[in-house]
CSV table of C-alpha atoms and ligand atoms in Angstrom, one decimal:
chain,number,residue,atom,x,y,z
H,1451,UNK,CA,-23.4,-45.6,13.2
H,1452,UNK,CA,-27.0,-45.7,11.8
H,1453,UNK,CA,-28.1,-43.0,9.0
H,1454,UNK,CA,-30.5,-41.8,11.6
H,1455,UNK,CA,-27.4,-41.3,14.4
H,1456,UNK,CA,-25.3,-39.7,11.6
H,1457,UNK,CA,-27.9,-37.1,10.7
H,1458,UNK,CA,-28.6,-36.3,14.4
H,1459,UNK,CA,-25.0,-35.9,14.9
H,1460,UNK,CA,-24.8,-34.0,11.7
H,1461,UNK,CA,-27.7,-31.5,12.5
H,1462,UNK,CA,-26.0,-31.1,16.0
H,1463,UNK,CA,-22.4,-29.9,14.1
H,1464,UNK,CA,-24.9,-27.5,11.7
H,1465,UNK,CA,-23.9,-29.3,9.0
H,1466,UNK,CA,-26.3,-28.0,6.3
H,1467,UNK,CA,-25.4,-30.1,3.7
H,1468,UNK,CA,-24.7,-33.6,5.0
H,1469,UNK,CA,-28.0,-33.3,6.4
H,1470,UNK,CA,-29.7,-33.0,3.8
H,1471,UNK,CA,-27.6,-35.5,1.7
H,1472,UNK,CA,-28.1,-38.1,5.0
H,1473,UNK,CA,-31.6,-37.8,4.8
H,1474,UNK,CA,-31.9,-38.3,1.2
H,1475,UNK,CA,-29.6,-41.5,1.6
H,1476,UNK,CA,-32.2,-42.3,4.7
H,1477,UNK,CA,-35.7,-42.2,2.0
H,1478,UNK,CA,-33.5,-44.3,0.0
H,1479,UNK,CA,-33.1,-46.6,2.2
H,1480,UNK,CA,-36.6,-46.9,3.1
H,1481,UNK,CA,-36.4,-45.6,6.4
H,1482,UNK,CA,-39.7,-44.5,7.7
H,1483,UNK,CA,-40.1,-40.3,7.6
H,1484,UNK,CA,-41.5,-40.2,11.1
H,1485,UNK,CA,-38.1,-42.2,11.6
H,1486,UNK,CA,-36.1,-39.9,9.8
H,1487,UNK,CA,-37.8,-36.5,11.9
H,1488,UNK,CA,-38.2,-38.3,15.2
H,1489,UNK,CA,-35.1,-40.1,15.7
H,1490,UNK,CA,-32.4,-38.0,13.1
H,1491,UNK,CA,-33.8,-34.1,12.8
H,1492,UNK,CA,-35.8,-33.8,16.0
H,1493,UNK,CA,-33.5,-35.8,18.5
H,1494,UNK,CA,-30.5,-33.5,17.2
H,1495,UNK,CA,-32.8,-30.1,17.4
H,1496,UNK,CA,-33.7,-31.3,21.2
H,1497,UNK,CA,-29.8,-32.1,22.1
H,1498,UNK,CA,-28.9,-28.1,20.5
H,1499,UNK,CA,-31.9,-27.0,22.9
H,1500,UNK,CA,-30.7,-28.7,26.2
H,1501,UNK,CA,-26.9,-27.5,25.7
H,1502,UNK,CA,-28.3,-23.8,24.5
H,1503,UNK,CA,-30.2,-24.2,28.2
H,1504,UNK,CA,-26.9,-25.2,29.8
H,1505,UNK,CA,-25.1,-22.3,28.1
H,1506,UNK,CA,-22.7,-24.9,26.5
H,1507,UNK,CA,-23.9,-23.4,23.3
H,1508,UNK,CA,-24.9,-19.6,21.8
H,1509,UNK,CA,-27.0,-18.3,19.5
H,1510,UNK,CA,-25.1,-19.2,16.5
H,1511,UNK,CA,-24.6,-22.6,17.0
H,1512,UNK,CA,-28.6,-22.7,17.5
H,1513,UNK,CA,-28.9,-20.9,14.5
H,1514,UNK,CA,-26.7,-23.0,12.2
H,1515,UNK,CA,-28.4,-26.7,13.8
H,1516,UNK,CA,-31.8,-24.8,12.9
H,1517,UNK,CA,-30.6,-24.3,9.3
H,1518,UNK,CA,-29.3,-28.2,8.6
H,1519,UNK,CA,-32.6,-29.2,10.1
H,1520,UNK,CA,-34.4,-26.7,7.5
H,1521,UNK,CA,-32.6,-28.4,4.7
H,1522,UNK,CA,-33.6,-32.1,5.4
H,1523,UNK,CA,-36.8,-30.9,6.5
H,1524,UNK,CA,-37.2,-29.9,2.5
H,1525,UNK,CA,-37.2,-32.9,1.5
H,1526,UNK,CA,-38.9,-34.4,4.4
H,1527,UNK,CA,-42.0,-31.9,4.6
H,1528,UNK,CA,-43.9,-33.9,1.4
H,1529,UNK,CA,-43.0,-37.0,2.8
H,1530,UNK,CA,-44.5,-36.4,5.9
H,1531,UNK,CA,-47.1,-35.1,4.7
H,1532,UNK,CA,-48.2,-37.7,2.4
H,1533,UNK,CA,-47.5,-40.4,5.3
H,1534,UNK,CA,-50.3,-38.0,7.3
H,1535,UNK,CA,-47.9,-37.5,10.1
H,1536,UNK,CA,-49.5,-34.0,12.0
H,1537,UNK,CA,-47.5,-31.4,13.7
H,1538,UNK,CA,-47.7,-31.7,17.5
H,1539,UNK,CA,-49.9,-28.3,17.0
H,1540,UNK,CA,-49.9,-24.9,16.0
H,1541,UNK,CA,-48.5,-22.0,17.1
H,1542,UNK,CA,-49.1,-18.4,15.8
H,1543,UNK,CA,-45.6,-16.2,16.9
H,1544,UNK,CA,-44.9,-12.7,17.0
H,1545,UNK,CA,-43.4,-9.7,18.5
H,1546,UNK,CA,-45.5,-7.4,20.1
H,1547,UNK,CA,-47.2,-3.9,19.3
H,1548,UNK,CA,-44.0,-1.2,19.0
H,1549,UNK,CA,-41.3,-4.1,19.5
H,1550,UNK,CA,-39.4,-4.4,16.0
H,1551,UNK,CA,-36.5,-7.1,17.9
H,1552,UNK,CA,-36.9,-10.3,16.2
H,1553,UNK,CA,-33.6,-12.6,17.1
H,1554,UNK,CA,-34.6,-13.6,20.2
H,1555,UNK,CA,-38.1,-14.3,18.4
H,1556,UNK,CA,-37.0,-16.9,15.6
H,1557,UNK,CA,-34.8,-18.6,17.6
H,1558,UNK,CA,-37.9,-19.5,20.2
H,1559,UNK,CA,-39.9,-19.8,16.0
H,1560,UNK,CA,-36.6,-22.5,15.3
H,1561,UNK,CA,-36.7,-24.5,18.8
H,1562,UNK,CA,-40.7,-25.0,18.3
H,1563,UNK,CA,-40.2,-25.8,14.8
H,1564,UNK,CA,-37.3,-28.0,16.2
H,1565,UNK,CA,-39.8,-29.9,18.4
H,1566,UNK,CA,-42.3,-30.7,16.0
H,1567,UNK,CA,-44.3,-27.4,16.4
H,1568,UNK,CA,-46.2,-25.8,13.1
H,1569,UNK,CA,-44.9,-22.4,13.6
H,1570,UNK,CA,-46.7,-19.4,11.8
H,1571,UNK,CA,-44.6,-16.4,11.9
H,1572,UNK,CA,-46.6,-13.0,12.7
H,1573,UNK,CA,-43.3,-11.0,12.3
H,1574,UNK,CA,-42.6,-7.7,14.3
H,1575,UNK,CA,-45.3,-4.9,15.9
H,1576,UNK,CA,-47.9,-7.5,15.6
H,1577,UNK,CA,-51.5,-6.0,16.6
H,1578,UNK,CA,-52.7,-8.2,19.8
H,1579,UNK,CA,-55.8,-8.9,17.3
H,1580,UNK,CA,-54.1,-9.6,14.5
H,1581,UNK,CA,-52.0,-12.7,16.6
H,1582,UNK,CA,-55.5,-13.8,17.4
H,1583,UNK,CA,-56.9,-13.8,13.5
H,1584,UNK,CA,-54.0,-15.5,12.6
H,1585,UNK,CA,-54.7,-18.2,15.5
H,1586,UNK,CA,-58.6,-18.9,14.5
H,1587,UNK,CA,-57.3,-18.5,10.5
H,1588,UNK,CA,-54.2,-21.2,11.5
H,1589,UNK,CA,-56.5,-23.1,14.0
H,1590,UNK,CA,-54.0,-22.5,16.8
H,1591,UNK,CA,-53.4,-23.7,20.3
H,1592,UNK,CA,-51.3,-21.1,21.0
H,1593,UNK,CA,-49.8,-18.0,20.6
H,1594,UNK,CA,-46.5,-16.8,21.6
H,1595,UNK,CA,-45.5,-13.3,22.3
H,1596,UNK,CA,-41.9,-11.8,22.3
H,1597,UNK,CA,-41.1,-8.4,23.7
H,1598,UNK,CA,-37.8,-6.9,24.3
H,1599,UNK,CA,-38.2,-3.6,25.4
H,1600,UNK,CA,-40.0,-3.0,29.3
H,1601,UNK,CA,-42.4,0.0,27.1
H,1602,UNK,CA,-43.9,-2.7,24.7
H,1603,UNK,CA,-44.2,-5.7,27.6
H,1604,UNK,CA,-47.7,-4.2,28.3
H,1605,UNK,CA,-48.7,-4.9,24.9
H,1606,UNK,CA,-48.7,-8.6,26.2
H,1607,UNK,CA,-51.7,-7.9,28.3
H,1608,UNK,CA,-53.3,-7.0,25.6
H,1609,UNK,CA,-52.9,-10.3,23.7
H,1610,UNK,CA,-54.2,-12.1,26.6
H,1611,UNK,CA,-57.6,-9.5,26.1
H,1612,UNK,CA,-58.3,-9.9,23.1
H,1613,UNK,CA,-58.1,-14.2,22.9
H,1614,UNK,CA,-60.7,-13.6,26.3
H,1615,UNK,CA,-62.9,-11.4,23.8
H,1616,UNK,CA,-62.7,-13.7,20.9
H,1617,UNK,CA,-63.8,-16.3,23.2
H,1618,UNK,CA,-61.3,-18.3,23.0
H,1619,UNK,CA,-59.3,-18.1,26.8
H,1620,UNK,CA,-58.4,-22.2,27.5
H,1621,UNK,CA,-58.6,-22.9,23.9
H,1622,UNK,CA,-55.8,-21.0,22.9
H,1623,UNK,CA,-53.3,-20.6,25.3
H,1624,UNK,CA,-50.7,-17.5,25.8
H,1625,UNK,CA,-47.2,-18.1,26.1
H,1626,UNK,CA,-45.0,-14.9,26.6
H,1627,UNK,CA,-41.1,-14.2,27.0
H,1628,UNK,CA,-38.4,-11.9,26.1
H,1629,UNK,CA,-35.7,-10.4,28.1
H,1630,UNK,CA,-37.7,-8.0,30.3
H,1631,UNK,CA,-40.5,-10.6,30.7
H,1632,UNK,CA,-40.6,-12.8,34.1
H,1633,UNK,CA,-42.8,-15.6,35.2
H,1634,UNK,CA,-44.3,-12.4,37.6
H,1635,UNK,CA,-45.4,-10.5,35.2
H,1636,UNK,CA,-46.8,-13.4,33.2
H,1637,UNK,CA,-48.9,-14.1,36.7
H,1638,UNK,CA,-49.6,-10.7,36.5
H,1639,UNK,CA,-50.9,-10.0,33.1
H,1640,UNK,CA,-53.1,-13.9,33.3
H,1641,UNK,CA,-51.0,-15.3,30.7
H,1642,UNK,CA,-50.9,-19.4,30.2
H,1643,UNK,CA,-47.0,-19.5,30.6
H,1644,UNK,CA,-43.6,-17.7,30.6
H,1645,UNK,CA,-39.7,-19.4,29.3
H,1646,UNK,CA,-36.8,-17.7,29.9
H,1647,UNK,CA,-35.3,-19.1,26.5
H,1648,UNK,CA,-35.9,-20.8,23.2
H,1649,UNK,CA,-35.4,-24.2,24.2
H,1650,UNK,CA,-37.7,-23.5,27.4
H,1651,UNK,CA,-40.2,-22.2,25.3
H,1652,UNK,CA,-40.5,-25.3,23.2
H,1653,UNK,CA,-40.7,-27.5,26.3
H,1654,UNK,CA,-43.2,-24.8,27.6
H,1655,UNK,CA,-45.3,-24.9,24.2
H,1656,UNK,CA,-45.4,-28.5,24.8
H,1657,UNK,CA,-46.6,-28.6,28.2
H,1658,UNK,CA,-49.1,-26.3,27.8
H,1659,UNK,CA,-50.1,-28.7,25.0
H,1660,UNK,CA,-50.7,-31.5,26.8
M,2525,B1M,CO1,-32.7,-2.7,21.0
M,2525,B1M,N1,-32.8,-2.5,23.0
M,2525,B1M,N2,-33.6,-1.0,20.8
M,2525,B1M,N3,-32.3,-3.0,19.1
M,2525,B1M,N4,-31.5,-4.1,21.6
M,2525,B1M,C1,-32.3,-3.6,23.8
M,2525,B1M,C2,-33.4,-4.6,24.0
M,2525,B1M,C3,-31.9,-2.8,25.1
M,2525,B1M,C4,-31.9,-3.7,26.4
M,2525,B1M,C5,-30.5,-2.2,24.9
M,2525,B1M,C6,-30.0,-1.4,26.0
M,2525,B1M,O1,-30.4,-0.3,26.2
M,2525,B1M,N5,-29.1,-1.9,26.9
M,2525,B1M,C7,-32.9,-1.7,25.1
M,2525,B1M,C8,-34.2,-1.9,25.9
M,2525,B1M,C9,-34.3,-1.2,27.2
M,2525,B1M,C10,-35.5,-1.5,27.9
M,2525,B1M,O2,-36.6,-1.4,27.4
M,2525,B1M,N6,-35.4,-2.0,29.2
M,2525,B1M,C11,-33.1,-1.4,23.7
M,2525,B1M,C12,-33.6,-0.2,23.1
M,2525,B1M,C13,-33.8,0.9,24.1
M,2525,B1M,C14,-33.9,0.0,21.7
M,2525,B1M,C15,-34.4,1.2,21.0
M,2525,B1M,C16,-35.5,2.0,21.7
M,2525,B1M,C17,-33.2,2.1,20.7
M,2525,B1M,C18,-33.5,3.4,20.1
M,2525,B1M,O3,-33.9,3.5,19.0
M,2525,B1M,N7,-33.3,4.4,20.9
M,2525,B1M,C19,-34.9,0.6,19.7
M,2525,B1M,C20,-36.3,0.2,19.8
M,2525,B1M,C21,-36.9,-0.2,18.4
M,2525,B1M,C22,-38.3,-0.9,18.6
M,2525,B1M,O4,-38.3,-2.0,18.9
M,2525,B1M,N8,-39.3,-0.1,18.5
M,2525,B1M,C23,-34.0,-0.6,19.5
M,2525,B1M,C24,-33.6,-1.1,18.3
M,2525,B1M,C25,-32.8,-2.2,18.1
M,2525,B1M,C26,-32.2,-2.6,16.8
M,2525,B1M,C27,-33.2,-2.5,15.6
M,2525,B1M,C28,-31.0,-1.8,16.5
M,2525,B1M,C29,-31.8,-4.1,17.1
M,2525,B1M,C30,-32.8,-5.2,16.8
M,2525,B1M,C31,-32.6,-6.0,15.6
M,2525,B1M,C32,-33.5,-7.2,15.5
M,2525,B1M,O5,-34.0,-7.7,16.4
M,2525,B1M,N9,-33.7,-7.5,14.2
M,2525,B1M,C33,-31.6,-4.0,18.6
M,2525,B1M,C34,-30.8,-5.0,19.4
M,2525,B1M,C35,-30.1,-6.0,18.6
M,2525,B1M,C36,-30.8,-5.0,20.8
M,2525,B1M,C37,-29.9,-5.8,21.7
M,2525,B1M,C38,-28.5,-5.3,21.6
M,2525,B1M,C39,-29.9,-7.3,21.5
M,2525,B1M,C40,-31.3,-8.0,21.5
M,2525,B1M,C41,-31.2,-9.4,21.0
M,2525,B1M,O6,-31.4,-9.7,19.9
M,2525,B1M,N10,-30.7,-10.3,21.9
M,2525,B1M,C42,-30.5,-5.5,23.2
M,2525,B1M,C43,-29.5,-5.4,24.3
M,2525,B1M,C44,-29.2,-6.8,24.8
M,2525,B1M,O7,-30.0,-7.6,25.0
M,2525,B1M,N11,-27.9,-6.9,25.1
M,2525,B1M,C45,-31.4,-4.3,22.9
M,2525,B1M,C46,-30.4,-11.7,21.6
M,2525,B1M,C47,-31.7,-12.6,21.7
M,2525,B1M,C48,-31.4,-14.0,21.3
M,2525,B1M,O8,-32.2,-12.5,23.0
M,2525,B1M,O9,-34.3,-11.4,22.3
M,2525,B1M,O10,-33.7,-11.8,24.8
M,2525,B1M,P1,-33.7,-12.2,23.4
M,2525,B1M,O11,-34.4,-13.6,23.3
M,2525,B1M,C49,-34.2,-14.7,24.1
M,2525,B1M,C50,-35.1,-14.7,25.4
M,2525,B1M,O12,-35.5,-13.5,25.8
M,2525,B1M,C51,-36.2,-15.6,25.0
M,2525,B1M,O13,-35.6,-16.5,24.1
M,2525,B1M,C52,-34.6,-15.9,23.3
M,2525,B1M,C53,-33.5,-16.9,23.1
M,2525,B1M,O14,-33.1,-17.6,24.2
M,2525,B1M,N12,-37.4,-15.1,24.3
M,2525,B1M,C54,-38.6,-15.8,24.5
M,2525,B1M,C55,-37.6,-14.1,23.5
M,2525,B1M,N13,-38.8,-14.1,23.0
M,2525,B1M,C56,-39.5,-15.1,23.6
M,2525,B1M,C57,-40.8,-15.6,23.5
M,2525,B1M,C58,-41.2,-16.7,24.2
M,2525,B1M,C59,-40.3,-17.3,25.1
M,2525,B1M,C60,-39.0,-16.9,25.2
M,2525,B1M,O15,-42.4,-17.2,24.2
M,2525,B1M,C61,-43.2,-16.8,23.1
């Protein structure tokens, strides 16, 4: 098996640690970064995402793969970034106005990271506004919204508003979800898409991308 098929099977098992010591073993070897993210980290984040759609894996096992890949991304991130290799774009995150649930929310932050996404993380009881700063501060494409609770779902609208008044509607596009949420009510409310899950919302993101 190739270094790049044992840390893809690695990241896959969560293992944290071999990971990381695979992809060290991988920039000794003089195997290309991209390589190394592309065809090790990413291909084994993608694989967690289809099986977490199929329900043959949960949230933990999601959470664990996203943790190995964190730890080979650490020595990764400089590389890459000395090799000039961009993200695919960025996307400013956040729970909405009077929503304080955040699970649901990193795990969508983990699968964009996962797919080559730069993710900023607003938090929770983000202001519609202040997702919008963040987007023109982080040059954004898009912005993701996360509500949990069918009181805060309105907020969404609100996001959607304010990237209309900053001028910005087609530049930055809105993504929403959450368990109330349905593709309906992102018809509804004018916003650029809806994903049911994490790993949808990363294959969303990159639609909406493209
Ligand atoms: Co709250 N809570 N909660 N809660 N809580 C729910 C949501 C509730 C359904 C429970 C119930 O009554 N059965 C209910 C909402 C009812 C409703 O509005 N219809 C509820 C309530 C009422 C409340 C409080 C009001 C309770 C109270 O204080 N009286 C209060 C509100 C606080 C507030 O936000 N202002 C509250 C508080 C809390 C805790 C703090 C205790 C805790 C949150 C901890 C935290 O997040 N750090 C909590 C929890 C844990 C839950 C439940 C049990 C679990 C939510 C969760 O994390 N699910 C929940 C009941 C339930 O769902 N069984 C409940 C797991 C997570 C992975 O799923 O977030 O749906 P989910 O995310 C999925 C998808 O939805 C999607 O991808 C994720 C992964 O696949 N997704 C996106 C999510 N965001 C997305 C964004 C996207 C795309 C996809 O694009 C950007």
């Amino acid at each position: 098996m190739s270094v790049l098929d044992e840390i893809k099977e690695n990241l896959i098992k969560g293992k944290a640690k071999e990971v990381k010591e695979l992809v060290d073993k991988a920039i000794k070897e003089n195997v290309k970064p991209v390589d190394i993210l592309n065809k090790g980290l990413l291909a084994g984040m993608g694989i967690v995402g289809e099986r977490f759609k199929k329900n043959e894996v949960y949230v933990p096992e999601v959470l664990i793969a996203a943790r190995a890949m964190k730890s080979g991304m650490e020595l990764l991130k400089p590389l890459l970034a000395k090799a000039g290799v961009q993200p695919l774009a960025t996307i400013v995150i956040g729970t909405v106005k009077g929503d304080l649930h955040d699970i649901g929310k990193n795990l969508v932050g983990m699968m964009l990271e996962g797919a080559g996404f730069r993710v900023v993380d607003a938090g929770i009881n983000v202001e519609p506004a202040k997702m919008v700063e963040l987007a023109k501060e982080n040059n954004a494409q898009l912005i993701g919204g996360s509500a949990l609770l069918t009181t805060t779902m309105t907020n969404m609208k609100s996001i959607v508003e304010e990237v209309k008044k900053a001028g910005l509607a087609g530049k930055v596009k809105v993504m929403i979800g959450g368990a109330p949420v349905t593709q309906a009510f992102s018809d509804e409310i004018g916003a650029d898409g809806y994903a049911p899950d994490a790993a949808s919302a990363a294959d969303l993101a990159k639609k909406l991308i493209a």
